[in-house]
Coordinates of C-alpha atoms in Angstrom, one line a residue:
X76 CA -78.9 -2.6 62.8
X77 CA -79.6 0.3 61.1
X78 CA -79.0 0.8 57.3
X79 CA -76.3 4.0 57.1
X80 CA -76.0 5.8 53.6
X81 CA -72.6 6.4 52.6
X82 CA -72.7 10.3 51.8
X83 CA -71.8 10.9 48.2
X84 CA -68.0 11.7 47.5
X85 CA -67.3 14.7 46.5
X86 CA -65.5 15.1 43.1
X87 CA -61.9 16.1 43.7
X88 CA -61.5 19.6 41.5
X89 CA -59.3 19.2 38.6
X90 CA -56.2 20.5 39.2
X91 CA -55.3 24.1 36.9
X92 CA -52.0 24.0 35.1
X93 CA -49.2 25.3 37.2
X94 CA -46.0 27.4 36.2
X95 CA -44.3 24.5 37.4
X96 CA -41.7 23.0 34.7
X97 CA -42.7 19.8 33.1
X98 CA -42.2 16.1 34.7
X99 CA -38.9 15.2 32.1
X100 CA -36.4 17.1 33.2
X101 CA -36.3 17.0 37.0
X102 CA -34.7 20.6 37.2
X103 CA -34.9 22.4 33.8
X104 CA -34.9 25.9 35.1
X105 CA -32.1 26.9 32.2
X106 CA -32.8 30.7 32.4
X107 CA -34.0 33.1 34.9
X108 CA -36.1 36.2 35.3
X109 CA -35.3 39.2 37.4
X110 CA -38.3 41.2 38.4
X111 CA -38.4 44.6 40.8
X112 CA -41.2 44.9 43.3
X113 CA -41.0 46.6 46.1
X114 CA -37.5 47.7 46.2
X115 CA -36.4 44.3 45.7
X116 CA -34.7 42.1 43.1
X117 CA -36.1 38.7 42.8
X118 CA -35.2 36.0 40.7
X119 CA -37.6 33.3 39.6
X120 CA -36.6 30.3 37.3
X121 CA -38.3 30.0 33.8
X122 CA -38.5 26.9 31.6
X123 CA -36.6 27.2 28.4
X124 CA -39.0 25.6 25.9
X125 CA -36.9 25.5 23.1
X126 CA -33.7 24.3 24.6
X127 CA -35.2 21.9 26.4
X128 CA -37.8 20.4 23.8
X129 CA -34.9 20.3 21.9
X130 CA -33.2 17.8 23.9
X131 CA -36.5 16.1 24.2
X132 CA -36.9 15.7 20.9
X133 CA -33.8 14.0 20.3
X134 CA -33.8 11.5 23.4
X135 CA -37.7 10.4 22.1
X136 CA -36.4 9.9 19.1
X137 CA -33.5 8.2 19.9
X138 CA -36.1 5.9 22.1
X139 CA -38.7 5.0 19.7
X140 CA -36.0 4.1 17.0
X141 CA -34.8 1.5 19.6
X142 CA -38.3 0.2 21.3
X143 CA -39.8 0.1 17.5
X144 CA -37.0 -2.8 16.3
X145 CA -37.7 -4.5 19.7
X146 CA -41.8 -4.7 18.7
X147 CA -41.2 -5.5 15.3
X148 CA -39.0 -7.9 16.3
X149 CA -41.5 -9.2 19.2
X150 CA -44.0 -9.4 16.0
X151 CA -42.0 -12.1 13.6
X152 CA -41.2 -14.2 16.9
X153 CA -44.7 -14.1 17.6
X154 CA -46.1 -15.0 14.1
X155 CA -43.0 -17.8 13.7
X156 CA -44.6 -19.4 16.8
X157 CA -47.3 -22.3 17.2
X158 CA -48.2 -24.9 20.0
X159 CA -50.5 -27.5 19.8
X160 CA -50.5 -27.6 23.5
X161 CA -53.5 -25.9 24.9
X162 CA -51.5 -24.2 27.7
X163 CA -48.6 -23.2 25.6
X164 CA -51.4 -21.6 23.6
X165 CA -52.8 -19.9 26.3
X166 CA -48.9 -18.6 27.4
X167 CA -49.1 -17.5 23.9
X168 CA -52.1 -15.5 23.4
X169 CA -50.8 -13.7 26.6
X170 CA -47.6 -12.8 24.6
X171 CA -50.4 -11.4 21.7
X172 CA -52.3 -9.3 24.2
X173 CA -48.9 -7.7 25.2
X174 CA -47.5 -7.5 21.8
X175 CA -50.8 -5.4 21.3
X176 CA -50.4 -3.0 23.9
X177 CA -46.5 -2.7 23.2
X178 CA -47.9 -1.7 19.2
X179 CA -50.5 0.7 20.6
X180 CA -48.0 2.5 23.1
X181 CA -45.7 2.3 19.9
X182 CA -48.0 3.6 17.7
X183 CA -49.5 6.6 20.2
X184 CA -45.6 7.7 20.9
X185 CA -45.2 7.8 17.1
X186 CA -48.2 9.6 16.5
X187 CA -47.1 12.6 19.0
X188 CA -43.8 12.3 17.8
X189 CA -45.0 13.7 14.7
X190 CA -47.0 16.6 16.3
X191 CA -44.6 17.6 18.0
X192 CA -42.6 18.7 15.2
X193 CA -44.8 20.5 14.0
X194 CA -45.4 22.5 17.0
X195 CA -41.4 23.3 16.2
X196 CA -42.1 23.4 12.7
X197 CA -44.0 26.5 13.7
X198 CA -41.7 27.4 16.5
X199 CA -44.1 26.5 18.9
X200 CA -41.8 24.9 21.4
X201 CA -43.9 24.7 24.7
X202 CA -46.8 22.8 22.9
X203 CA -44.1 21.1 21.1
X204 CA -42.8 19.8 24.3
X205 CA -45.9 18.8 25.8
X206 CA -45.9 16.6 22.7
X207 CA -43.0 14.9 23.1
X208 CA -43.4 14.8 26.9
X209 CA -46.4 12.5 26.2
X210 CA -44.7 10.7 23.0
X211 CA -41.7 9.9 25.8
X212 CA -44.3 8.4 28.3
X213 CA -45.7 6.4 26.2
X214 CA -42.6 5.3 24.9
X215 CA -41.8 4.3 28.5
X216 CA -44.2 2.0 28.9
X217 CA -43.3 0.0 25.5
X218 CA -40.5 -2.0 27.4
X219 CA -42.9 -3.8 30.3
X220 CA -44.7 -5.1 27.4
X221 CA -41.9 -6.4 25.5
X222 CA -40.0 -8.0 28.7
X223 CA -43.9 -9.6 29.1
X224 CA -43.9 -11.2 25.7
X225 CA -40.4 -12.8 26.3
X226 CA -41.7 -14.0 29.5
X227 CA -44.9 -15.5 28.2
X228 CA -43.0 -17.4 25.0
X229 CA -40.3 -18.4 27.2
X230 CA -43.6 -20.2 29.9
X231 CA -44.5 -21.5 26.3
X232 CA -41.8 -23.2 25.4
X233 CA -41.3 -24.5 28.8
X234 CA -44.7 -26.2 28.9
X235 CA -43.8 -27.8 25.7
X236 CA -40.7 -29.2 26.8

């Protein structure tokens, strides 16, 4: 047999921004521009930053009010609990290493909360957008965690029993 050399991969190119609107809203064209060439009208849709970072705004911060009462709440249940049984243990240091990623998705959608009003503090509604575009992702993925640490102290108790 003869030893074959995988050629090396080549690097896929980073994919360059595109007009396209953002991933939230899955049709936000809310205006649209008329432009002449040619003898013809054309209409193409825009993204209306500030309407739509306005709506944004409010849904992530409507979201992050809810998921941070469900981690705080994941928190006391966590530090009220205690097995002596090493397998309830282990069910419960799982429900820890979720609890810390819930806090940390928690923490990053709260951090980018707060940037993105200052983008609109400044009027700066597409960066303001992409803000809370990120802060609503994050936020998203707060509630996998949380359904994890009930699953992991319910296996907990269980074992217990």
């Amino acid at each position: 047999q003869q030893n074959q050399v995988s050629p090396t991969p080549i690097p896929k190119p980073t994919p360059k921004p595109t007009t396209q609107p953002p991933k939230y809203f899955p049709s936000p064209t809310t205006k649209t521009k008329t432009t002449e060439k040619s003898g013809f009208v054309k209409t193409t849709p825009t993204f209306d930053y500030k309407t739509n970072t306005l709506k944004l705004q409010t849904d992530v911060n409507s979201k992050i009010s809810s998921l941070k009462t469900g981690v705080y709440k994941a928190q006391d249940s966590l530090h009220a609990t205690y097995y002596d049984n090493p397998e309830a243990k282990k069910e419960l240091d799982k429900a820890w290493h979720s609890f810390y990623w819930a806090k940390k998705y928690l923490s990053d959608a709260e951090w980018t909360q707060k940037e993105g009003e200052k983008f609109i503090s400044k009027s700066n509604w597409e960066e303001a957008y992409y803000k809370y575009e990120y802060s609503w992702d994050k936020a998203n993925r707060i509630n996998k965690y949380l359904s994890e640490i009930t699953e992991f102290m319910k296996n907990a108790k269980s074992i217990t029993k």
